[in-house]
């Protein structure tokens, strides 16, 4: 295929992917589901599982093998820019919250990890048969533990907004905990993947040392240099966006060269990017990269969907899918509910709502699965099962929220009368004159941080 023909096919494929993802994403939103459900469904529909069954070779004509590496590269660039924005929005100072958020975060991360590891250890033969010859070893076990413990912060933010939960106690705790869980997931995933499955202890230790040196250089050398460059006399704000994009791509290349996925470098670049004096990210840097990454993310969903070969699943895989879904839901919902009940003293209904919210996976789960597939930790059949699990657990959030969310969950208004003006906050209703009921869902002063864009 000539260069001109390749460009023509890529442009046509991108048009189809973005249009289909936009239409099905909007349809999902109308059904009160996160757009990621429709966007991933579009990828599956455009892949070999559905479009590939159409007569006349439509799938091969629209997505010939020669352009798939180009589409994959576009998808990875979209991920790099989007995750740089995620890292830039992540305020590590906010991760020092105590009480309810700490309890929900740790239990919502550790307990699902333990359950995921136990499921693998109790049924290694089942995972071995579905994993396409990939080893079921300690690396695989740790990877599966992480895959069952993640929470999708951007998708969760969208669900909270669409379901009218913004400002409620359960939503505030869930969003703050999801941010901490996200921050914990990436380093553990890096540990699971570094060194390769057949690497020696010396090779693994060498790569860990190189990665540690790289992280140290980013914080101790690159970050101060960026601060000087961005705050030097005569610096123009318009020049900061190209610098940020170059930093994200270069850092992604560096971690890829060290044997990790490009997403780790992108996240690290976002974390070390200098912020404004008040600690907030610079919107003139954040918004362009966030919007560019978001515009191209449908390509990532399409590539993820095309990698799902539903026609390759066996009838016996359904049982393993049920086990994976049960483990994923039980670990998240139980951990979130019990910890919210114990640490925040929330009513059981609100505590269950916290568990349901942190059970949302969506985009973050798809990134983790894509990393595992490309690293050779999981095979196509297990990848398909885990994608279905991510879709089911994310889609279940809306229907489960309905019975748990009541009008009483909204923040109470300020009580009128005596004491109403004595330090009461008009927006949240907190202060000396606020009436607190056991079912109000309000919790004391939990800072969830800025809500990422879905």
PDB file of N, CA and C in Angstrom, residues 314-360:
ATOM      1  N   UNK A 314     -15.316 -19.246  24.275  1.00  0.00           N
ATOM      2  CA  UNK A 314     -15.918 -20.575  24.400  1.00  0.00           C
ATOM      3  C   UNK A 314     -17.074 -20.516  25.389  1.00  0.00           C
ATOM      4  N   UNK A 315     -17.957 -21.496  25.291  1.00  0.00           N
ATOM      5  CA  UNK A 315     -19.094 -21.550  26.220  1.00  0.00           C
ATOM      6  C   UNK A 315     -18.611 -21.665  27.661  1.00  0.00           C
ATOM      7  N   UNK A 316     -17.498 -22.375  27.864  1.00  0.00           N
ATOM      8  CA  UNK A 316     -16.977 -22.543  29.225  1.00  0.00           C
ATOM      9  C   UNK A 316     -16.436 -21.246  29.806  1.00  0.00           C
ATOM     10  N   UNK A 317     -16.158 -20.249  28.945  1.00  0.00           N
ATOM     11  CA  UNK A 317     -15.636 -18.969  29.431  1.00  0.00           C
ATOM     12  C   UNK A 317     -16.682 -18.196  30.219  1.00  0.00           C
ATOM     13  N   UNK A 318     -17.962 -18.506  29.999  1.00  0.00           N
ATOM     14  CA  UNK A 318     -19.024 -17.780  30.693  1.00  0.00           C
ATOM     15  C   UNK A 318     -18.923 -17.956  32.199  1.00  0.00           C
ATOM     16  N   UNK A 319     -18.575 -19.148  32.646  1.00  0.00           N
ATOM     17  CA  UNK A 319     -18.438 -19.397  34.082  1.00  0.00           C
ATOM     18  C   UNK A 319     -17.319 -18.548  34.673  1.00  0.00           C
ATOM     19  N   UNK A 320     -16.187 -18.476  33.977  1.00  0.00           N
ATOM     20  CA  UNK A 320     -15.078 -17.660  34.470  1.00  0.00           C
ATOM     21  C   UNK A 320     -15.462 -16.180  34.471  1.00  0.00           C
ATOM     22  N   UNK A 321     -16.230 -15.751  33.462  1.00  0.00           N
ATOM     23  CA  UNK A 321     -16.700 -14.368  33.435  1.00  0.00           C
ATOM     24  C   UNK A 321     -17.561 -14.058  34.658  1.00  0.00           C
ATOM     25  N   UNK A 322     -18.443 -14.994  35.011  1.00  0.00           N
ATOM     26  CA  UNK A 322     -19.282 -14.790  36.193  1.00  0.00           C
ATOM     27  C   UNK A 322     -18.436 -14.710  37.458  1.00  0.00           C
ATOM     28  N   UNK A 323     -17.412 -15.549  37.547  1.00  0.00           N
ATOM     29  CA  UNK A 323     -16.527 -15.524  38.716  1.00  0.00           C
ATOM     30  C   UNK A 323     -15.789 -14.184  38.791  1.00  0.00           C
ATOM     31  N   UNK A 324     -15.269 -13.712  37.648  1.00  0.00           N
ATOM     32  CA  UNK A 324     -14.540 -12.450  37.627  1.00  0.00           C
ATOM     33  C   UNK A 324     -15.459 -11.294  38.013  1.00  0.00           C
ATOM     34  N   UNK A 325     -16.667 -11.272  37.447  1.00  0.00           N
ATOM     35  CA  UNK A 325     -17.614 -10.192  37.768  1.00  0.00           C
ATOM     36  C   UNK A 325     -18.004 -10.226  39.244  1.00  0.00           C
ATOM     37  N   UNK A 326     -18.261 -11.431  39.765  1.00  0.00           N
ATOM     38  CA  UNK A 326     -18.642 -11.541  41.181  1.00  0.00           C
ATOM     39  C   UNK A 326     -17.514 -11.053  42.077  1.00  0.00           C
ATOM     40  N   UNK A 327     -16.270 -11.435  41.747  1.00  0.00           N
ATOM     41  CA  UNK A 327     -15.131 -10.997  42.551  1.00  0.00           C
ATOM     42  C   UNK A 327     -14.949  -9.489  42.463  1.00  0.00           C
ATOM     43  N   UNK A 328     -15.091  -8.939  41.251  1.00  0.00           N
ATOM     44  CA  UNK A 328     -14.896  -7.501  41.068  1.00  0.00           C
ATOM     45  C   UNK A 328     -15.940  -6.700  41.832  1.00  0.00           C
ATOM     46  N   UNK A 329     -17.205  -7.092  41.710  1.00  0.00           N
ATOM     47  CA  UNK A 329     -18.282  -6.337  42.353  1.00  0.00           C
ATOM     48  C   UNK A 329     -18.244  -6.515  43.861  1.00  0.00           C
ATOM     49  N   UNK A 330     -18.075  -7.751  44.311  1.00  0.00           N
ATOM     50  CA  UNK A 330     -18.065  -8.010  45.750  1.00  0.00           C
ATOM     51  C   UNK A 330     -16.944  -7.252  46.451  1.00  0.00           C
ATOM     52  N   UNK A 331     -15.747  -7.312  45.869  1.00  0.00           N
ATOM     53  CA  UNK A 331     -14.619  -6.639  46.501  1.00  0.00           C
ATOM     54  C   UNK A 331     -14.820  -5.152  46.628  1.00  0.00           C
ATOM     55  N   UNK A 332     -15.257  -4.504  45.557  1.00  0.00           N
ATOM     56  CA  UNK A 332     -15.411  -3.054  45.570  1.00  0.00           C
ATOM     57  C   UNK A 332     -16.580  -2.605  46.449  1.00  0.00           C
ATOM     58  N   UNK A 333     -17.761  -3.184  46.211  1.00  0.00           N
ATOM     59  CA  UNK A 333     -18.949  -2.722  46.916  1.00  0.00           C
ATOM     60  C   UNK A 333     -18.839  -3.009  48.411  1.00  0.00           C
ATOM     61  N   UNK A 334     -18.401  -4.210  48.754  1.00  0.00           N
ATOM     62  CA  UNK A 334     -18.291  -4.553  50.169  1.00  0.00           C
ATOM     63  C   UNK A 334     -17.245  -3.699  50.866  1.00  0.00           C
ATOM     64  N   UNK A 335     -16.083  -3.529  50.232  1.00  0.00           N
ATOM     65  CA  UNK A 335     -15.020  -2.729  50.849  1.00  0.00           C
ATOM     66  C   UNK A 335     -15.473  -1.285  51.027  1.00  0.00           C
ATOM     67  N   UNK A 336     -16.059  -0.706  49.978  1.00  0.00           N
ATOM     68  CA  UNK A 336     -16.504   0.681  50.078  1.00  0.00           C
ATOM     69  C   UNK A 336     -17.603   0.874  51.098  1.00  0.00           C
ATOM     70  N   UNK A 337     -18.582  -0.038  51.119  1.00  0.00           N
ATOM     71  CA  UNK A 337     -19.714   0.104  52.032  1.00  0.00           C
ATOM     72  C   UNK A 337     -19.286  -0.063  53.487  1.00  0.00           C
ATOM     73  N   UNK A 338     -18.515  -1.100  53.771  1.00  0.00           N
ATOM     74  CA  UNK A 338     -18.119  -1.371  55.151  1.00  0.00           C
ATOM     75  C   UNK A 338     -17.206  -0.279  55.697  1.00  0.00           C
ATOM     76  N   UNK A 339     -16.279   0.193  54.876  1.00  0.00           N
ATOM     77  CA  UNK A 339     -15.374   1.235  55.355  1.00  0.00           C
ATOM     78  C   UNK A 339     -16.103   2.569  55.516  1.00  0.00           C
ATOM     79  N   UNK A 340     -17.031   2.891  54.613  1.00  0.00           N
ATOM     80  CA  UNK A 340     -17.798   4.130  54.760  1.00  0.00           C
ATOM     81  C   UNK A 340     -18.694   4.071  55.991  1.00  0.00           C
ATOM     82  N   UNK A 341     -19.260   2.902  56.238  1.00  0.00           N
ATOM     83  CA  UNK A 341     -20.108   2.738  57.419  1.00  0.00           C
ATOM     84  C   UNK A 341     -19.293   2.875  58.699  1.00  0.00           C
ATOM     85  N   UNK A 342     -18.110   2.252  58.719  1.00  0.00           N
ATOM     86  CA  UNK A 342     -17.314   2.258  59.939  1.00  0.00           C
ATOM     87  C   UNK A 342     -16.608   3.568  60.194  1.00  0.00           C
ATOM     88  N   UNK A 343     -16.040   4.190  59.123  1.00  0.00           N
ATOM     89  CA  UNK A 343     -15.229   5.392  59.324  1.00  0.00           C
ATOM     90  C   UNK A 343     -16.046   6.677  59.292  1.00  0.00           C
ATOM     91  N   UNK A 344     -17.047   6.744  58.410  1.00  0.00           N
ATOM     92  CA  UNK A 344     -17.831   7.978  58.279  1.00  0.00           C
ATOM     93  C   UNK A 344     -19.159   7.911  59.006  1.00  0.00           C
ATOM     94  N   UNK A 345     -19.505   6.755  59.534  1.00  0.00           N
ATOM     95  CA  UNK A 345     -20.776   6.576  60.250  1.00  0.00           C
ATOM     96  C   UNK A 345     -21.976   6.898  59.346  1.00  0.00           C
ATOM     97  N   UNK A 346     -21.841   6.610  58.059  1.00  0.00           N
ATOM     98  CA  UNK A 346     -22.958   6.847  57.154  1.00  0.00           C
ATOM     99  C   UNK A 346     -24.024   5.772  57.346  1.00  0.00           C
ATOM    100  N   UNK A 347     -25.275   6.081  57.033  1.00  0.00           N
ATOM    101  CA  UNK A 347     -26.306   5.035  57.035  1.00  0.00           C
ATOM    102  C   UNK A 347     -25.964   3.961  56.021  1.00  0.00           C
ATOM    103  N   UNK A 348     -26.561   2.797  56.180  1.00  0.00           N
ATOM    104  CA  UNK A 348     -26.229   1.683  55.299  1.00  0.00           C
ATOM    105  C   UNK A 348     -26.530   2.017  53.838  1.00  0.00           C
ATOM    106  N   UNK A 349     -27.621   2.737  53.588  1.00  0.00           N
ATOM    107  CA  UNK A 349     -27.967   3.059  52.203  1.00  0.00           C
ATOM    108  C   UNK A 349     -26.878   3.929  51.571  1.00  0.00           C
ATOM    109  N   UNK A 350     -26.416   4.939  52.307  1.00  0.00           N
ATOM    110  CA  UNK A 350     -25.360   5.808  51.788  1.00  0.00           C
ATOM    111  C   UNK A 350     -24.030   5.059  51.689  1.00  0.00           C
ATOM    112  N   UNK A 351     -23.777   4.174  52.641  1.00  0.00           N
ATOM    113  CA  UNK A 351     -22.545   3.392  52.595  1.00  0.00           C
ATOM    114  C   UNK A 351     -22.522   2.484  51.364  1.00  0.00           C
ATOM    115  N   UNK A 352     -23.655   1.859  51.069  1.00  0.00           N
ATOM    116  CA  UNK A 352     -23.738   1.038  49.859  1.00  0.00           C
ATOM    117  C   UNK A 352     -23.557   1.886  48.609  1.00  0.00           C
ATOM    118  N   UNK A 353     -24.052   3.115  48.648  1.00  0.00           N
ATOM    119  CA  UNK A 353     -23.890   4.006  47.506  1.00  0.00           C
ATOM    120  C   UNK A 353     -22.411   4.308  47.262  1.00  0.00           C
ATOM    121  N   UNK A 354     -21.653   4.496  48.324  1.00  0.00           N
ATOM    122  CA  UNK A 354     -20.204   4.699  48.172  1.00  0.00           C
ATOM    123  C   UNK A 354     -19.577   3.484  47.494  1.00  0.00           C
ATOM    124  N   UNK A 355     -19.948   2.281  47.943  1.00  0.00           N
ATOM    125  CA  UNK A 355     -19.410   1.067  47.337  1.00  0.00           C
ATOM    126  C   UNK A 355     -19.767   0.935  45.873  1.00  0.00           C
ATOM    127  N   UNK A 356     -21.011   1.266  45.524  1.00  0.00           N
ATOM    128  CA  UNK A 356     -21.437   1.192  44.123  1.00  0.00           C
ATOM    129  C   UNK A 356     -20.661   2.191  43.273  1.00  0.00           C
ATOM    130  N   UNK A 357     -20.434   3.381  43.794  1.00  0.00           N
ATOM    131  CA  UNK A 357     -19.736   4.407  43.026  1.00  0.00           C
ATOM    132  C   UNK A 357     -18.285   4.025  42.751  1.00  0.00           C
ATOM    133  N   UNK A 358     -17.575   3.515  43.750  1.00  0.00           N
ATOM    134  CA  UNK A 358     -16.167   3.178  43.503  1.00  0.00           C
ATOM    135  C   UNK A 358     -16.031   1.887  42.704  1.00  0.00           C
ATOM    136  N   UNK A 359     -17.149   1.194  42.445  1.00  0.00           N
ATOM    137  CA  UNK A 359     -17.117   0.003  41.589  1.00  0.00           C
ATOM    138  C   UNK A 359     -17.103   0.378  40.112  1.00  0.00           C
ATOM    139  N   UNK A 360     -17.202   1.664  39.804  1.00  0.00           N
ATOM    140  CA  UNK A 360     -17.171   2.131  38.418  1.00  0.00           C
ATOM    141  C   UNK A 360     -15.756   1.981  37.854  1.00  0.00           C
TER     142      UNK A 360
END
